[in-house]
Each structure stands twice: as C-alpha cells, then as structure tokens.
Tab-separated table of C-alpha atoms in Angstrom:
chain	number	residue	atom	x	y	z
A	1	UNK	CA	92.696	95.767	73.837
A	2	UNK	CA	90.553	98.852	73.633
A	3	UNK	CA	92.031	101.566	71.498
A	4	UNK	CA	91.244	105.138	72.455
A	5	UNK	CA	92.410	108.073	70.381
A	6	UNK	CA	91.220	110.976	72.465
A	7	UNK	CA	94.103	113.232	71.493
A	8	UNK	CA	96.202	113.610	68.408
A	9	UNK	CA	99.522	112.946	70.119
A	10	UNK	CA	101.115	109.786	68.800
A	11	UNK	CA	102.637	107.241	71.075
A	12	UNK	CA	106.276	106.811	70.494
A	13	UNK	CA	108.316	103.573	69.770
A	14	UNK	CA	105.221	101.314	69.956
A	15	UNK	CA	105.399	99.768	66.445
A	16	UNK	CA	109.140	99.026	66.719
A	17	UNK	CA	108.679	97.167	70.022
A	18	UNK	CA	105.776	95.063	68.695
A	19	UNK	CA	107.645	94.105	65.500
A	20	UNK	CA	110.667	93.075	67.582
A	21	UNK	CA	108.545	90.879	69.887
A	22	UNK	CA	106.673	89.199	67.022
A	23	UNK	CA	109.892	88.597	65.065
A	24	UNK	CA	111.553	87.018	68.101
A	25	UNK	CA	108.469	84.843	68.713
A	26	UNK	CA	108.470	83.565	65.111
A	27	UNK	CA	112.160	82.662	65.381
A	28	UNK	CA	111.558	80.649	68.571
A	29	UNK	CA	108.573	78.890	66.987
A	30	UNK	CA	110.715	77.969	63.989
A	31	UNK	CA	113.423	76.525	66.256
A	32	UNK	CA	110.833	74.481	68.168
A	33	UNK	CA	109.360	73.008	64.978
A	34	UNK	CA	112.843	72.199	63.699
A	35	UNK	CA	113.689	70.415	66.959
A	36	UNK	CA	110.453	68.425	66.805
A	37	UNK	CA	111.131	67.377	63.209
A	38	UNK	CA	114.671	66.400	64.150
A	39	UNK	CA	113.427	64.141	66.948
A	40	UNK	CA	110.865	62.545	64.652
A	41	UNK	CA	113.448	62.019	61.909
A	42	UNK	CA	115.879	60.412	64.349
A	43	UNK	CA	113.257	57.919	65.484
A	44	UNK	CA	112.189	57.188	61.925
A	45	UNK	CA	115.675	56.452	60.568
A	46	UNK	CA	117.112	54.495	63.539
A	47	UNK	CA	118.574	51.207	62.306
A	48	UNK	CA	116.985	48.051	63.697
A	49	UNK	CA	118.406	44.524	63.936
A	50	UNK	CA	117.777	42.139	61.060
A	51	UNK	CA	115.638	39.888	63.269
A	52	UNK	CA	113.127	41.331	65.746
A	53	UNK	CA	110.852	39.162	67.886
A	54	UNK	CA	107.180	39.510	67.027
A	55	UNK	CA	106.277	40.414	70.614
A	56	UNK	CA	108.729	43.311	70.611
A	57	UNK	CA	107.536	44.859	67.350
A	58	UNK	CA	104.364	46.548	68.679
A	59	UNK	CA	106.428	48.364	71.337
A	60	UNK	CA	108.262	50.508	68.735
A	61	UNK	CA	105.109	52.260	67.495
A	62	UNK	CA	104.170	53.670	70.923
A	63	UNK	CA	107.725	55.000	71.326
A	64	UNK	CA	107.539	56.887	68.029
A	65	UNK	CA	104.024	58.082	68.790
A	66	UNK	CA	105.133	59.165	72.254
A	67	UNK	CA	108.019	61.199	70.827
A	68	UNK	CA	105.782	62.846	68.231
A	69	UNK	CA	103.082	63.591	70.810
A	70	UNK	CA	105.669	65.048	73.178
A	71	UNK	CA	107.055	67.271	70.418
A	72	UNK	CA	103.607	68.483	69.420
A	73	UNK	CA	102.729	69.082	73.067
A	74	UNK	CA	105.867	71.183	73.538
A	75	UNK	CA	105.076	73.138	70.373
A	76	UNK	CA	101.488	73.817	71.462
A	77	UNK	CA	102.551	74.932	74.932
A	78	UNK	CA	105.188	77.220	73.447
A	79	UNK	CA	102.631	78.649	71.012
A	80	UNK	CA	100.268	79.428	73.896
A	81	UNK	CA	103.027	81.151	75.861
A	82	UNK	CA	104.186	83.122	72.814
A	83	UNK	CA	100.645	84.214	72.014
A	84	UNK	CA	100.109	85.326	75.599
A	85	UNK	CA	103.387	87.282	75.556
A	86	UNK	CA	102.494	89.121	72.364
A	87	UNK	CA	98.989	89.906	73.614
A	88	UNK	CA	100.376	91.274	76.886
A	89	UNK	CA	102.852	93.438	74.975
A	90	UNK	CA	100.115	94.831	72.747
A	91	UNK	CA	97.893	95.537	75.737
A	92	UNK	CA	100.704	97.389	77.511
A	93	UNK	CA	101.454	99.446	74.408
A	94	UNK	CA	97.770	100.310	73.930
A	95	UNK	CA	96.936	100.964	77.584
A	96	UNK	CA	94.373	103.795	77.465
A	97	UNK	CA	95.458	105.213	80.819
A	98	UNK	CA	99.110	105.432	79.752
A	99	UNK	CA	98.187	107.034	76.434
A	100	UNK	CA	95.988	109.675	78.076
A	101	UNK	CA	98.585	110.406	80.760
A	102	UNK	CA	101.215	110.877	78.056
A	103	UNK	CA	98.883	113.171	76.105
A	104	UNK	CA	98.274	115.315	79.184
A	105	UNK	CA	102.008	115.463	79.905
A	106	UNK	CA	102.657	116.599	76.326
A	107	UNK	CA	100.036	119.343	76.633
A	108	UNK	CA	101.525	120.487	79.928
A	109	UNK	CA	104.962	120.595	78.317
A	110	UNK	CA	103.559	122.730	75.489
A	111	UNK	CA	101.893	124.986	78.040
A	112	UNK	CA	105.217	125.554	79.800
A	113	UNK	CA	106.829	126.554	76.485
A	114	UNK	CA	103.969	128.932	75.673
A	115	UNK	CA	104.217	130.536	79.105
A	116	UNK	CA	107.958	131.027	78.658
A	117	UNK	CA	107.423	132.653	75.260
A	118	UNK	CA	104.679	134.851	76.673
A	119	UNK	CA	106.916	135.964	79.537
A	120	UNK	CA	109.783	136.790	77.148
A	121	UNK	CA	107.583	138.793	74.768
A	122	UNK	CA	105.922	140.615	77.660
A	123	UNK	CA	109.327	141.549	79.081
A	124	UNK	CA	110.398	142.863	75.671
A	125	UNK	CA	107.183	144.871	75.454
A	126	UNK	CA	107.886	146.479	78.809
A	127	UNK	CA	111.423	147.427	77.760
A	128	UNK	CA	110.082	149.013	74.581
A	129	UNK	CA	107.542	151.012	76.556
A	130	UNK	CA	110.291	152.344	78.825
A	131	UNK	CA	112.440	153.254	75.817
A	132	UNK	CA	109.520	155.125	74.249
A	133	UNK	CA	108.880	157.010	77.466
A	134	UNK	CA	112.546	158.010	77.571
A	135	UNK	CA	112.439	159.148	73.929
A	136	UNK	CA	109.294	161.199	74.571
A	137	UNK	CA	110.913	162.778	77.620
A	138	UNK	CA	114.054	163.698	75.659
A	139	UNK	CA	111.982	165.148	72.841
A	140	UNK	CA	110.110	167.320	75.324
A	141	UNK	CA	113.393	168.392	76.922
A	142	UNK	CA	114.917	169.435	73.580
A	143	UNK	CA	111.767	171.379	72.750
A	144	UNK	CA	112.072	173.283	76.021
A	145	UNK	CA	115.723	174.073	75.229
A	146	UNK	CA	114.764	175.359	71.792
A	147	UNK	CA	112.230	177.732	73.330
A	148	UNK	CA	114.832	179.041	75.808
A	149	UNK	CA	117.334	179.565	72.981
A	150	UNK	CA	114.778	181.590	71.001
A	151	UNK	CA	113.983	183.695	74.052
A	152	UNK	CA	117.698	184.510	74.321
A	153	UNK	CA	117.852	185.291	70.618
A	154	UNK	CA	120.151	182.339	69.788
A	155	UNK	CA	118.473	180.969	66.672
A	156	UNK	CA	121.335	178.602	65.811
A	157	UNK	CA	121.165	176.895	69.175
A	158	UNK	CA	117.369	176.771	68.937
A	159	UNK	CA	117.550	175.158	65.492
A	160	UNK	CA	120.003	172.530	66.782
A	161	UNK	CA	117.749	171.779	69.742
A	162	UNK	CA	114.771	171.312	67.419
A	163	UNK	CA	116.784	168.873	65.294
A	164	UNK	CA	117.630	166.850	68.378
A	165	UNK	CA	113.972	166.920	69.353
A	166	UNK	CA	112.964	165.560	65.951
A	167	UNK	CA	115.425	162.684	66.313
A	168	UNK	CA	113.826	161.651	69.583
A	169	UNK	CA	110.344	161.988	68.078
A	170	UNK	CA	111.341	159.659	65.230
A	171	UNK	CA	112.862	157.214	67.712
A	172	UNK	CA	109.686	157.186	69.788
A	173	UNK	CA	107.578	156.605	66.654
A	174	UNK	CA	109.719	153.616	65.619
A	175	UNK	CA	109.450	152.092	69.073
A	176	UNK	CA	105.679	152.584	68.998
A	177	UNK	CA	105.493	150.643	65.711
A	178	UNK	CA	107.308	147.725	67.362
A	179	UNK	CA	104.957	147.851	70.331
A	180	UNK	CA	101.899	147.791	68.061
A	181	UNK	CA	103.282	144.858	66.049
A	182	UNK	CA	103.947	142.808	69.183
A	183	UNK	CA	100.599	143.655	70.764
A	184	UNK	CA	98.617	141.390	68.387
A	185	UNK	CA	101.108	138.547	68.869
A	186	UNK	CA	100.868	138.876	72.640
A	187	UNK	CA	97.066	138.804	72.499
A	188	UNK	CA	97.024	135.664	70.335
A	189	UNK	CA	99.610	133.971	72.525
A	190	UNK	CA	97.633	134.768	75.657
A	191	UNK	CA	94.410	133.406	74.138
A	192	UNK	CA	96.187	130.207	73.092
A	193	UNK	CA	97.642	129.815	76.573
A	194	UNK	CA	94.220	130.226	78.184
A	195	UNK	CA	92.660	127.728	75.752
A	196	UNK	CA	95.369	125.144	76.419
A	197	UNK	CA	94.982	125.519	80.182
A	198	UNK	CA	91.236	124.919	79.855
A	199	UNK	CA	91.875	121.902	77.632
A	200	UNK	CA	94.256	120.373	80.164
A	201	UNK	CA	91.746	120.791	82.982
A	202	UNK	CA	89.013	119.265	80.833
A	203	UNK	CA	91.266	116.363	79.827
A	204	UNK	CA	92.172	115.589	83.431
A	205	UNK	CA	88.490	115.523	84.352
A	206	UNK	CA	87.606	113.212	81.454
A	207	UNK	CA	90.600	110.927	81.940
A	208	UNK	CA	89.197	109.246	85.034
A	209	UNK	CA	85.903	108.582	83.274
A	210	UNK	CA	87.612	107.180	80.184
A	211	UNK	CA	89.909	104.948	82.249
A	212	UNK	CA	86.938	103.555	84.168
A	213	UNK	CA	85.081	102.865	80.921
A	214	UNK	CA	88.142	101.188	79.409
A	215	UNK	CA	88.615	98.913	82.423
A	216	UNK	CA	84.937	97.976	82.379
A	217	UNK	CA	85.131	97.144	78.676
A	218	UNK	CA	88.265	95.033	79.177
A	219	UNK	CA	86.666	93.117	82.043
A	220	UNK	CA	83.531	92.522	79.984
A	221	UNK	CA	85.620	91.273	77.081
A	222	UNK	CA	87.487	88.826	79.310
A	223	UNK	CA	84.227	87.476	80.723
A	224	UNK	CA	82.753	87.093	77.241
A	225	UNK	CA	85.877	85.271	76.050
A	226	UNK	CA	85.707	82.880	78.987
A	227	UNK	CA	82.001	82.222	78.471
A	228	UNK	CA	82.518	81.749	74.748
A	229	UNK	CA	85.284	79.230	75.314
A	230	UNK	CA	87.844	81.280	73.407
A	231	UNK	CA	90.521	81.303	76.090
A	232	UNK	CA	89.898	77.709	77.219
A	233	UNK	CA	89.927	76.057	73.792
A	234	UNK	CA	93.675	75.433	73.623
A	235	UNK	CA	93.744	74.105	77.185
A	236	UNK	CA	90.885	71.711	76.436
A	237	UNK	CA	92.696	70.511	73.319
A	238	UNK	CA	95.845	69.880	75.349
A	239	UNK	CA	93.850	67.909	77.940
A	240	UNK	CA	92.241	65.881	75.147
A	241	UNK	CA	95.657	65.003	73.714
A	242	UNK	CA	96.897	63.861	77.103
A	243	UNK	CA	93.803	61.691	77.476
A	244	UNK	CA	94.445	60.093	74.077
A	245	UNK	CA	98.089	59.569	75.007
A	246	UNK	CA	97.128	57.741	78.210
A	247	UNK	CA	94.692	55.558	76.278
A	248	UNK	CA	97.419	54.741	73.745
A	249	UNK	CA	99.835	53.770	76.517
A	250	UNK	CA	97.176	51.573	78.118
A	251	UNK	CA	96.522	49.856	74.789
A	252	UNK	CA	100.251	49.312	74.316
A	253	UNK	CA	100.521	47.814	77.782
A	254	UNK	CA	97.662	45.415	77.027
A	255	UNK	CA	99.317	44.310	73.774
A	256	UNK	CA	102.632	43.777	75.556
A	257	UNK	CA	100.906	41.677	78.189
A	258	UNK	CA	99.434	39.408	75.498
C-alpha cells in the first residue's frame, strides 16, 4: 500500500490493530499445523493386523499420502486467506484518502479552537477599552469638580477632587497596559488563524490530486503483480498439487487393478 505522509498528524490506534490481527493469524496457523500433524501421526501409528494380503498393502500408502496432501492443502489455503486478511487490514489502515481526510478534520478542529480563543480575547479587549473610557471620563469629571471647588474658594474639596482624579488616571493607565499586552497576542493569534485557514483550503485542493495519484499507483501495482505472477503463484502451486494428487490416485487404481 502506498504510504503518504503529507501532514504531521499521526493516525491513531493503527499499530495496535495490526499487531492484534497478526497475532491472531499466527495462532490460527499454529492450530492448523498442529491438527495436520495430529492427523499424520494418527495414520502413522494405527495398528495393523499381523497378516495383510499383498494386494492390500499398496492401498495403505495412498491413504496416508492423501491425508498428508489434504492437510497441506488446508494449511496452504488457510495461509493464503490469512495473508489476504492481513494485507487488507494494512491497506485499510494506510488508506491515503482516510489519512488526508483525518488530517484535514484535525486542522479544522484546531481552527475552531483558535477562533474561540480569538473571540474570547477580543471580547476581553473590548471590555477593557470600555473600562478605560469610563476611567478617563471619571478623571475628567473629578478635574472639573476640582476647578469648581477652587472657584468657590474651597481648597479642601478641590484637593479631594484632585485625589479622586488621580485614582482614575492610575486606573486608566493600568487598563491601558493590559490592552497593550493583549494587542500583540491578538495580532499573533489572528495571523495564525489566517494561515491555518489558507492551509486547510490548500490541503482540500491537493487532497483530490493526491487521492487520484494514490489510486493510480495502486492499480499499477496490482497490474504489475499480476503480470509478474506474484499473486498467481500460490494458486498455480495449489493446482499443481491437485494434479499430482490425481495422478497418484490413478496410479494407485492401476496397482489395485493388477
């Protein structure tokens, strides 16, 4: 299967699934071999009568050979099925289209989180701006009161008003520091959000091209395997064994007829 690593997002749970499939396949293969050996051992150690007619003796060899051939045939067929199952599992786990779709979904999920963070920080920035405007307005109001108090000759009241004004000025300055500190973070967050949006659009456009290329490569590989005799080798071997088995049975029948 073609492996494409277009993005750096890892596919989850793949290795665990493959190890489980291969382990299960090895256990089944072991059981099949054990069953075949058990059948062969049973035929080999079966007790025979003390006197066996000469004409009947040649018939025992084909029976043992038939049992062994049947066991080997079952093992080979099971091996082919197991190999096909593992290959299909690997192909499904390494499907380029699924991997790219998952990568795009992960990027979209990250984009949603970035947008949420941007919205929260922007809302906080707006609240701070309103608080600063209120502090500036209060400072201006206390300054006006101080001037009125001086005009009336009330220096104590004017001094108190100026102290209140200074408190609001300090409050407005502190809020402005927070606004300035968040401004750089908001700018960086906005740039990252714009870059991720562009990357998602670019990835969606390239995905179709990459999927088409992957399918073409897989089809070409299958054709090359068929032309090279890779996929048909085991089937040809199985057909050859069946041909030899038929010839052995025909030879046994000729001997029995004699």
